[in-house]
JSON list of C-alpha atoms in Angstrom, two decimals:
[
{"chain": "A", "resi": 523, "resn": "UNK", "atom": "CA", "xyz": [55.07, -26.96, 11.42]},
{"chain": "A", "resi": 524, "resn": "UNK", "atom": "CA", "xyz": [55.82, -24.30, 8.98]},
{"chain": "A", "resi": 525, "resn": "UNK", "atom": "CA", "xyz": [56.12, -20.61, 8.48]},
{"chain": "A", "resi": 526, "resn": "UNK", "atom": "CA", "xyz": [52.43, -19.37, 7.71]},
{"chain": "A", "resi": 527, "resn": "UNK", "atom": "CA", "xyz": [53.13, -15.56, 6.79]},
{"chain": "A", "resi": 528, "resn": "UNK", "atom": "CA", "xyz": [55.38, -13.18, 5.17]},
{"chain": "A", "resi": 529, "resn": "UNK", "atom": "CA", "xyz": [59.22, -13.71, 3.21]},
{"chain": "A", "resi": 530, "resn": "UNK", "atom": "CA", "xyz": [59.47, -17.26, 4.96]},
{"chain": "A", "resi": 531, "resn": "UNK", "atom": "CA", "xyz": [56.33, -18.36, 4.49]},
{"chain": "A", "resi": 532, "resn": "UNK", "atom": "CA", "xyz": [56.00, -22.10, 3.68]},
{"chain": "A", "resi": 533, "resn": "UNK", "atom": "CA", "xyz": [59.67, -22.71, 5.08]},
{"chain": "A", "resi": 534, "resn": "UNK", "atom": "CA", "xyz": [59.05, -26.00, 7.43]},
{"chain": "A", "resi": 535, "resn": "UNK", "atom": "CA", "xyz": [60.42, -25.83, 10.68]},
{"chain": "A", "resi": 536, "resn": "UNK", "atom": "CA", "xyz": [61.96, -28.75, 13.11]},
{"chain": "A", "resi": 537, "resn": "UNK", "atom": "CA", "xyz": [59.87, -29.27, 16.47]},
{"chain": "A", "resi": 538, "resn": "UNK", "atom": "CA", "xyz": [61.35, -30.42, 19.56]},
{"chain": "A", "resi": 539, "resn": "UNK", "atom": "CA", "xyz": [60.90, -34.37, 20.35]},
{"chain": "A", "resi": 540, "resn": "UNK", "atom": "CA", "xyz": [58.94, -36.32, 22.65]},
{"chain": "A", "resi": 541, "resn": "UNK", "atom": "CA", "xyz": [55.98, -34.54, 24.60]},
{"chain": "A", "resi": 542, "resn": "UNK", "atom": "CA", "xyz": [55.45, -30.91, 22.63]},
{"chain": "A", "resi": 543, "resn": "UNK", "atom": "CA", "xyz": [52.87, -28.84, 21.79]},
{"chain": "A", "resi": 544, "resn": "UNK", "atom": "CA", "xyz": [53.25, -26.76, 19.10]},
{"chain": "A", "resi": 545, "resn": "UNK", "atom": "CA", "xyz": [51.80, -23.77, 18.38]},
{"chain": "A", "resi": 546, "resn": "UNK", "atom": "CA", "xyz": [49.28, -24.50, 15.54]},
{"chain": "A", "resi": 547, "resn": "UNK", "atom": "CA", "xyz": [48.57, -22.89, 12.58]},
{"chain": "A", "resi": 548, "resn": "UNK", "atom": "CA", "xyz": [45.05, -21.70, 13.24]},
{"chain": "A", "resi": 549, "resn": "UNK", "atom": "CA", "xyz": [46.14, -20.14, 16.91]},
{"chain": "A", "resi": 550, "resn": "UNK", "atom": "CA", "xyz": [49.11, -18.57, 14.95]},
{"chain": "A", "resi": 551, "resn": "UNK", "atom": "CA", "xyz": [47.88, -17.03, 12.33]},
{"chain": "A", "resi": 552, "resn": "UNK", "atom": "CA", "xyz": [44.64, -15.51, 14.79]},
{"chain": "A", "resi": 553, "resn": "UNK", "atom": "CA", "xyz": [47.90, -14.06, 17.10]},
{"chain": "A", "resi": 554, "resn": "UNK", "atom": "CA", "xyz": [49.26, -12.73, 14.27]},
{"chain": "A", "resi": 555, "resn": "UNK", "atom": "CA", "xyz": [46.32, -11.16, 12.62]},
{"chain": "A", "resi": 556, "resn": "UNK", "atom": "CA", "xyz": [46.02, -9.51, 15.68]},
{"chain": "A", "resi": 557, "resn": "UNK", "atom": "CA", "xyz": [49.25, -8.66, 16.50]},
{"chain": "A", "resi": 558, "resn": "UNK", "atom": "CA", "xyz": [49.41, -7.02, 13.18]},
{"chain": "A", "resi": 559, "resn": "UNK", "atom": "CA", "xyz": [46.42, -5.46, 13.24]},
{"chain": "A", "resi": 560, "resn": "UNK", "atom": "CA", "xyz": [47.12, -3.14, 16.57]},
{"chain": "A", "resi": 561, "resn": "UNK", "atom": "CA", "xyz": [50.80, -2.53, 14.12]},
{"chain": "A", "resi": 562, "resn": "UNK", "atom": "CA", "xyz": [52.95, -4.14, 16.77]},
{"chain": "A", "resi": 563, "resn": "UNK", "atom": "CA", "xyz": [55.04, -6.18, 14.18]},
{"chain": "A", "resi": 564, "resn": "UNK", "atom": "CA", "xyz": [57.09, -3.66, 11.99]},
{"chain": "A", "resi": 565, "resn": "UNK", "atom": "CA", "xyz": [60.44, -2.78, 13.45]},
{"chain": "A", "resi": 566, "resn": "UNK", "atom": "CA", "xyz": [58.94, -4.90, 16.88]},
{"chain": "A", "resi": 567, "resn": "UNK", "atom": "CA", "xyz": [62.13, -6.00, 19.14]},
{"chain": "A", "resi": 568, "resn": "UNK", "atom": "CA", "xyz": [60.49, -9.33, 20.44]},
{"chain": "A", "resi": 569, "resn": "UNK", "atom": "CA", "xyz": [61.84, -11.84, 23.30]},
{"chain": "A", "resi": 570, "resn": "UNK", "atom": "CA", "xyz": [60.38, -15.83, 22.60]},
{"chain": "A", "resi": 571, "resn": "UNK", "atom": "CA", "xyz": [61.01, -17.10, 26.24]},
{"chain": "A", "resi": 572, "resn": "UNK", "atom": "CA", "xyz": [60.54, -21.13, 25.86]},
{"chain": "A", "resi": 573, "resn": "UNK", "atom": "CA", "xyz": [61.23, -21.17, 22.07]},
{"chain": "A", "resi": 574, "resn": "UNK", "atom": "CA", "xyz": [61.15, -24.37, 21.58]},
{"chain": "A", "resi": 575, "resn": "UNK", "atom": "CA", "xyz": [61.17, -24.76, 17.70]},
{"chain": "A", "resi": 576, "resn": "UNK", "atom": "CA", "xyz": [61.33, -20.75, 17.60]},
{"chain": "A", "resi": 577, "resn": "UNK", "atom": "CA", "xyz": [58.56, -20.83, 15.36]},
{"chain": "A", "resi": 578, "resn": "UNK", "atom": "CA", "xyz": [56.49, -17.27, 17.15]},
{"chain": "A", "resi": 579, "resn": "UNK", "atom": "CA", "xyz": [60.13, -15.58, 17.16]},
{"chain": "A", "resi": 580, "resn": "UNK", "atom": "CA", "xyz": [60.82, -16.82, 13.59]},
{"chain": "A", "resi": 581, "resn": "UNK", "atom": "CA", "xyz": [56.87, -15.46, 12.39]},
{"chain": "A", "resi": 582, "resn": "UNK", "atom": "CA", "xyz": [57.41, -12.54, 13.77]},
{"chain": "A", "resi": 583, "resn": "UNK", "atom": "CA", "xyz": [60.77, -11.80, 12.02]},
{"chain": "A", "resi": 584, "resn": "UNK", "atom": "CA", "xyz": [58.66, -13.14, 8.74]},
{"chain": "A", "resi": 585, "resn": "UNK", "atom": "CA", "xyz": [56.37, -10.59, 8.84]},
{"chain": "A", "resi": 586, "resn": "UNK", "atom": "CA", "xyz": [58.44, -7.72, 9.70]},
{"chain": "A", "resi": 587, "resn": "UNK", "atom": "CA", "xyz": [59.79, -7.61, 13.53]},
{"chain": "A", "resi": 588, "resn": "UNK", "atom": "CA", "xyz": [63.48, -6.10, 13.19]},
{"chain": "A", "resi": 589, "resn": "UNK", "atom": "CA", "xyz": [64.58, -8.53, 15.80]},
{"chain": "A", "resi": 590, "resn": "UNK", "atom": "CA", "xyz": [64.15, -11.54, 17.93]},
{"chain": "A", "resi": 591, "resn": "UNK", "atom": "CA", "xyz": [66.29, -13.13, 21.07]},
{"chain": "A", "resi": 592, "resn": "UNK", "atom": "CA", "xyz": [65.19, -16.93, 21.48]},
{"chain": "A", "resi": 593, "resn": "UNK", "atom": "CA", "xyz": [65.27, -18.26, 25.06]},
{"chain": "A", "resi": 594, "resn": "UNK", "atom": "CA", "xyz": [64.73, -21.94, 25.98]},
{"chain": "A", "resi": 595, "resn": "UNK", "atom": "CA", "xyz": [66.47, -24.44, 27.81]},
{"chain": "A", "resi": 596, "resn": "UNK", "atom": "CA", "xyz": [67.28, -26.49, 24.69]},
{"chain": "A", "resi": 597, "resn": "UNK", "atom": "CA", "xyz": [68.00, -24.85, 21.95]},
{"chain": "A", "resi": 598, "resn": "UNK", "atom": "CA", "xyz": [69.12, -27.22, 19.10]},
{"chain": "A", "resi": 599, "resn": "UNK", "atom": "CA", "xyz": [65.35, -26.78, 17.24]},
{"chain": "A", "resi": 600, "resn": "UNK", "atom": "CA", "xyz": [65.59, -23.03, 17.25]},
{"chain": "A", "resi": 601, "resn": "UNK", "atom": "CA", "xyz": [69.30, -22.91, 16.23]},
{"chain": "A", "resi": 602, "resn": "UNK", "atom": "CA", "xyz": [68.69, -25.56, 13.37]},
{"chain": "A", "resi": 603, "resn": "UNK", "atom": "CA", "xyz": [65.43, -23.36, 12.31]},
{"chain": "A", "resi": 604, "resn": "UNK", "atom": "CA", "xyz": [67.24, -20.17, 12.23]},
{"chain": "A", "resi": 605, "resn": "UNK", "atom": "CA", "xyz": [70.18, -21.72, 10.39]},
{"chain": "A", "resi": 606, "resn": "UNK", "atom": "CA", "xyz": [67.70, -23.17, 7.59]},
{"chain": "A", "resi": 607, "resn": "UNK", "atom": "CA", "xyz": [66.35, -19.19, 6.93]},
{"chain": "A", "resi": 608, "resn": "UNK", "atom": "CA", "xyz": [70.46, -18.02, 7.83]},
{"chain": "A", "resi": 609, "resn": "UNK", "atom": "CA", "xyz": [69.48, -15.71, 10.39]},
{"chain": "A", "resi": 610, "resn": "UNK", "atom": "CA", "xyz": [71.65, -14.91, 13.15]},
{"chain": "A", "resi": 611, "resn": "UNK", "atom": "CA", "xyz": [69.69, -13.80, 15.90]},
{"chain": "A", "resi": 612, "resn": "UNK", "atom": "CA", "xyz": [70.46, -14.23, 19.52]},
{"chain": "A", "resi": 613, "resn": "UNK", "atom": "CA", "xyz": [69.73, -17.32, 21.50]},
{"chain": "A", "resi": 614, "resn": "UNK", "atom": "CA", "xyz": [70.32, -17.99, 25.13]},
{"chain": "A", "resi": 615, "resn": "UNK", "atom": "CA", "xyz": [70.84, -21.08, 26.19]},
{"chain": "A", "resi": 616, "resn": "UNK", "atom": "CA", "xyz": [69.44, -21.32, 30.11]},
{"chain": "A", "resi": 617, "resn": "UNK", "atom": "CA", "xyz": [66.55, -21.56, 32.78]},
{"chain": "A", "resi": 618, "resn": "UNK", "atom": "CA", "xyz": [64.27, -18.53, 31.41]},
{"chain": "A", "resi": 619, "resn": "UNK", "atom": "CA", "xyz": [64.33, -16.84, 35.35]},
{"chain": "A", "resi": 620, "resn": "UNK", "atom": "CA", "xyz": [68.42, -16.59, 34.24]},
{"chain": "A", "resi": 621, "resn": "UNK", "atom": "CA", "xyz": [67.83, -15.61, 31.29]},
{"chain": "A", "resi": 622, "resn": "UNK", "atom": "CA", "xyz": [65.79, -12.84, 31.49]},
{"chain": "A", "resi": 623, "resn": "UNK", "atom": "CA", "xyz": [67.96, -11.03, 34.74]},
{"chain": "A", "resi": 624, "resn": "UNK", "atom": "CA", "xyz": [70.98, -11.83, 31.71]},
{"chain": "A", "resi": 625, "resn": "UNK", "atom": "CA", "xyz": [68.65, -9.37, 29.54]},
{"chain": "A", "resi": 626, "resn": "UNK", "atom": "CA", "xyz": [67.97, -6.76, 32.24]},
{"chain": "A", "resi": 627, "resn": "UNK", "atom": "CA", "xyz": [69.56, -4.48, 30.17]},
{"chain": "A", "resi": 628, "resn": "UNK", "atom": "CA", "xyz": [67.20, -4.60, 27.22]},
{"chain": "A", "resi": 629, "resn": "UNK", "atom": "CA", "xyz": [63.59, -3.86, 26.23]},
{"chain": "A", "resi": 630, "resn": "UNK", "atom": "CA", "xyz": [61.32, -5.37, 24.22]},
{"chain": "A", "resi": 631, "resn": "UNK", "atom": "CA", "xyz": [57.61, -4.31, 22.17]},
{"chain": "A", "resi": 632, "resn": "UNK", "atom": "CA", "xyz": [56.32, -7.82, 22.01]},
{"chain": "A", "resi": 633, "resn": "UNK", "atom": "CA", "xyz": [57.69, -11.37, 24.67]},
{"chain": "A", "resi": 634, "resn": "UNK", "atom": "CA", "xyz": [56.23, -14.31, 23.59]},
{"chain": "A", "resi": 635, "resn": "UNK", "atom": "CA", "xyz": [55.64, -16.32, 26.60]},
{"chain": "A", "resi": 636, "resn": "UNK", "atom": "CA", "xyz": [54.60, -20.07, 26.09]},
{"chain": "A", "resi": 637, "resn": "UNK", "atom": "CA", "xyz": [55.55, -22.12, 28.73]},
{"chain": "A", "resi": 638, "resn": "UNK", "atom": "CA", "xyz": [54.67, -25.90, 29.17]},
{"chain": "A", "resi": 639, "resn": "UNK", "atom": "CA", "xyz": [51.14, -26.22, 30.26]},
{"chain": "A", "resi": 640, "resn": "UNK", "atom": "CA", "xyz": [49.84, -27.19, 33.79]},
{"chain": "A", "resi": 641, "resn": "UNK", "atom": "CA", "xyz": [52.86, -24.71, 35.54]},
{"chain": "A", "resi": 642, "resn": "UNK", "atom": "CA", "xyz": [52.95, -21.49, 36.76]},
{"chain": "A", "resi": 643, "resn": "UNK", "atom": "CA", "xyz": [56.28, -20.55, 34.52]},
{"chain": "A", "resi": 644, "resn": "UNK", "atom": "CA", "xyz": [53.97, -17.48, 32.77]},
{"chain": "A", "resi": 645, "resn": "UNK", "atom": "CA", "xyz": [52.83, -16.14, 35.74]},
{"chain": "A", "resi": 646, "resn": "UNK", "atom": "CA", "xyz": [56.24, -16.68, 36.90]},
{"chain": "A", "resi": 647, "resn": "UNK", "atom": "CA", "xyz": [57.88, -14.28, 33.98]},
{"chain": "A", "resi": 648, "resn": "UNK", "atom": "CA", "xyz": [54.99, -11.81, 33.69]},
{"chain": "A", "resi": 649, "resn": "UNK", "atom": "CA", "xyz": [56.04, -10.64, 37.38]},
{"chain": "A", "resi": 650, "resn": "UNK", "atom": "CA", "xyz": [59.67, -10.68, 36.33]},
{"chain": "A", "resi": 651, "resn": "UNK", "atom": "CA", "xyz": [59.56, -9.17, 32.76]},
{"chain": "A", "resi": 652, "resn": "UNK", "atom": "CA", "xyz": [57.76, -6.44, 34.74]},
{"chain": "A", "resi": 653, "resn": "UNK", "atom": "CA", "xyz": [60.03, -6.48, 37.81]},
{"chain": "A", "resi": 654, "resn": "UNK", "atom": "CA", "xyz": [62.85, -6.45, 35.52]},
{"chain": "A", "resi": 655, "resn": "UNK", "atom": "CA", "xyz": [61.05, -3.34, 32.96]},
{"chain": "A", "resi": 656, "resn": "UNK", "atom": "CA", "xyz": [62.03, -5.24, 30.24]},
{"chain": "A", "resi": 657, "resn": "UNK", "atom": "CA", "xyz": [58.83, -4.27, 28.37]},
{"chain": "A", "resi": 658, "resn": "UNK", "atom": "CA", "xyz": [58.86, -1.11, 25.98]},
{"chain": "A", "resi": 659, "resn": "UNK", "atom": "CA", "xyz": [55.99, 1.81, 26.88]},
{"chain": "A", "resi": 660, "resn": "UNK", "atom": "CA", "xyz": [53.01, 0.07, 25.05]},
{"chain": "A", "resi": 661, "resn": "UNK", "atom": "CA", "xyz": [54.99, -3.33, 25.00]},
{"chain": "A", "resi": 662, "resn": "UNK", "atom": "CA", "xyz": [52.80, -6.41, 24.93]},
{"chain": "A", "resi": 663, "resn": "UNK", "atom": "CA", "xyz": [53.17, -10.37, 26.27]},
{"chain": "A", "resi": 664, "resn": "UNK", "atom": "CA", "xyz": [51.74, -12.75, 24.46]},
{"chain": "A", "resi": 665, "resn": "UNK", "atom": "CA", "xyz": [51.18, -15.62, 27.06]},
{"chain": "A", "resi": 666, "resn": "UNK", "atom": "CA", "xyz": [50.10, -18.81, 25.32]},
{"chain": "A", "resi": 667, "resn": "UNK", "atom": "CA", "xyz": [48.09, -21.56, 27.72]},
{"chain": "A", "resi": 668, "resn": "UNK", "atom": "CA", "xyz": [45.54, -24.28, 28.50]},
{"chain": "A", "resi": 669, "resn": "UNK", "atom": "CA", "xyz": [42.29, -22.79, 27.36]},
{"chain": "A", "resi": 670, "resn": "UNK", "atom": "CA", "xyz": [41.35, -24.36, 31.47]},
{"chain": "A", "resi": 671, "resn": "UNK", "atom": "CA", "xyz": [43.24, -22.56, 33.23]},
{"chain": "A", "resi": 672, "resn": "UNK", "atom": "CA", "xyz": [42.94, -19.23, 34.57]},
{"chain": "A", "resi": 673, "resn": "UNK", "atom": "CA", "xyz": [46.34, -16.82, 35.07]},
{"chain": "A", "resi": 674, "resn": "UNK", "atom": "CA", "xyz": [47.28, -16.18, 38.05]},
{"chain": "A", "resi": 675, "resn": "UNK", "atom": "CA", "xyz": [48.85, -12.45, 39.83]},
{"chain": "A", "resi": 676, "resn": "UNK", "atom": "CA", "xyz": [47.68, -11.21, 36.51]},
{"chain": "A", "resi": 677, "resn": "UNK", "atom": "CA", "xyz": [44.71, -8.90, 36.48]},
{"chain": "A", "resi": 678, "resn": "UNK", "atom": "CA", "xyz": [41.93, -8.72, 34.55]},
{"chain": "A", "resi": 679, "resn": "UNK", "atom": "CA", "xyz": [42.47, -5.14, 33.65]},
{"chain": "A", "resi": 680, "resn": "UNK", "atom": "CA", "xyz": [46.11, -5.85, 32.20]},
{"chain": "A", "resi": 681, "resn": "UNK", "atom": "CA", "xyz": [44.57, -8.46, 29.73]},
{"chain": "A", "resi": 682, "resn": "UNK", "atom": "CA", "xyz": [43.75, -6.67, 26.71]},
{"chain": "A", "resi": 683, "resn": "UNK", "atom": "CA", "xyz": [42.96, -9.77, 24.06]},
{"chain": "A", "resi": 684, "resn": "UNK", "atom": "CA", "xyz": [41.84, -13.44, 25.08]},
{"chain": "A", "resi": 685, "resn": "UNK", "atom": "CA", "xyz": [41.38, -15.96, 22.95]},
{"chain": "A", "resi": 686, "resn": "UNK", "atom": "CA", "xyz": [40.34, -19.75, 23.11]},
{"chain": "A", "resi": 687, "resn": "UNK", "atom": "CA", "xyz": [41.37, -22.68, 20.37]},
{"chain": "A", "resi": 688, "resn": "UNK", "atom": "CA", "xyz": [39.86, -25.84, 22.12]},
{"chain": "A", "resi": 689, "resn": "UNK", "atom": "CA", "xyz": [42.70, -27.07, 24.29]},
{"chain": "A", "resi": 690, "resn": "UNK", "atom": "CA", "xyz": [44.64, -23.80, 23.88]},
{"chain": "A", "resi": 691, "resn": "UNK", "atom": "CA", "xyz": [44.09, -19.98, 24.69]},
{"chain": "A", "resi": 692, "resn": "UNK", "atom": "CA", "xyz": [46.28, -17.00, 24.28]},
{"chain": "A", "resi": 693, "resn": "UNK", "atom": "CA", "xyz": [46.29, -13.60, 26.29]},
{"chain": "A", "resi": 694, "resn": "UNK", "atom": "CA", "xyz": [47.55, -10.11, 25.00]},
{"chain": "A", "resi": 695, "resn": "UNK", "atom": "CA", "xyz": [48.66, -8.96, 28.76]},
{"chain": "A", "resi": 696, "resn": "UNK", "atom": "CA", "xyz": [50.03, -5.10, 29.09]},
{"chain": "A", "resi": 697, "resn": "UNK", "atom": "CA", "xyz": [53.09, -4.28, 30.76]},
{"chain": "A", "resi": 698, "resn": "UNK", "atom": "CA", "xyz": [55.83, -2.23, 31.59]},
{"chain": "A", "resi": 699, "resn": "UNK", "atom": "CA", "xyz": [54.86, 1.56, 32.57]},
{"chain": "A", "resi": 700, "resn": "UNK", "atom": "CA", "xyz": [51.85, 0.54, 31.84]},
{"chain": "A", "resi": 701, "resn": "UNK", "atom": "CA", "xyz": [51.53, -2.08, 34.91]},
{"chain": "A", "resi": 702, "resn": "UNK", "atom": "CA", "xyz": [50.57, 0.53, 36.88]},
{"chain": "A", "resi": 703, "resn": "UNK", "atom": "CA", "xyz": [46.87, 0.40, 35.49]},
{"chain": "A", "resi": 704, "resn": "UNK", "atom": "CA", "xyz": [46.98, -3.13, 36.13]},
{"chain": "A", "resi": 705, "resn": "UNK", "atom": "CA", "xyz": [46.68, -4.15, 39.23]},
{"chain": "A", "resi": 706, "resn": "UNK", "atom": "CA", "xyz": [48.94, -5.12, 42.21]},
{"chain": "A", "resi": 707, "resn": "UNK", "atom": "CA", "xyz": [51.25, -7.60, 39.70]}
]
């Protein structure tokens, strides 16, 4: 796993042990692009909830996001990975439902949400991140998932990019003031 974009491109990055599922390089580089083409990168403030390896956070910072808190329940990968580029972002340590009332007092342009598969942890954050308002006017979740399953509480109207990678899909879901067009969420 590596760094596919921008002034850390082609640094390789440590992955978490036993059963992972990184984000490839193909379903990467298609969020990006489109991330970067609807200019939602430069100066972004972004959240990765379930970092893992940090490796959306640490993209994003590569091509241009001014900052990035990392959120997962271990955090050893992300703290080695942000070491190796000597960053010094924020990580939290803890249960992403703690974490994200701990960051009730911040906003964010662009979460990256990608939970492990086969639970209902996105659906779980989308209702808090938006409960909570930590989303910036215009903000965007990126919500990573098993290109078979459907999200649930989220609706249709809110999803404004889907994309499928054989086993994998991502959604570009709206939030914040913005909810209000979307649904009861």
């Amino acid at each position: 796993m590596r760094v596919i974009c921008g002034k850390y491109k082609g640094v390789q990055l440590s992955s978490p042990r036993g059963e992972v599922r990184p984000t490839t390089d193909l379903v990467k580089g298609s969020l990006f692009s489109v991330l970067d083409s609807k200019g939602m990168l430069n100066g972004a403030e972004c959240l990765d909830l379930f970092a893992g390896s940090g490796s959306l956070g640490i993209e994003a910072l590569s091509r241009g996001a001014h900052s990035c808190v990392f959120v997962d329940i271990d955090t050893s990968n992300v703290k080695r990975n942000l070491d190796k580029i000597k960053l010094t972002e924020k990580i939290i340590r803890a249960d992403f439902r703690r974490a994200l009332r701990l960051l009730k007092d911040r906003t964010f342009d662009l979460v990256f949400c990608d939970p492990p598969y086969k639970t209902d942890y996105a659906q779980d954050a989308y209702m808090l991140i938006n409960k909570l308002g930590l989303l910036k006017h215009g903000g965007l979740i990126v919500i990573e998932h098993a290109s078979d399953s459907e999200l649930k509480n989220i609706s249709d109207n809110c999803i404004i990019d889907h994309r499928i990678f054989g086993a994998s899909a991502f959604d570009l879901v709206r939030g914040g003031s913005e909810s209000d067009f979307c649904g009861n969420v």
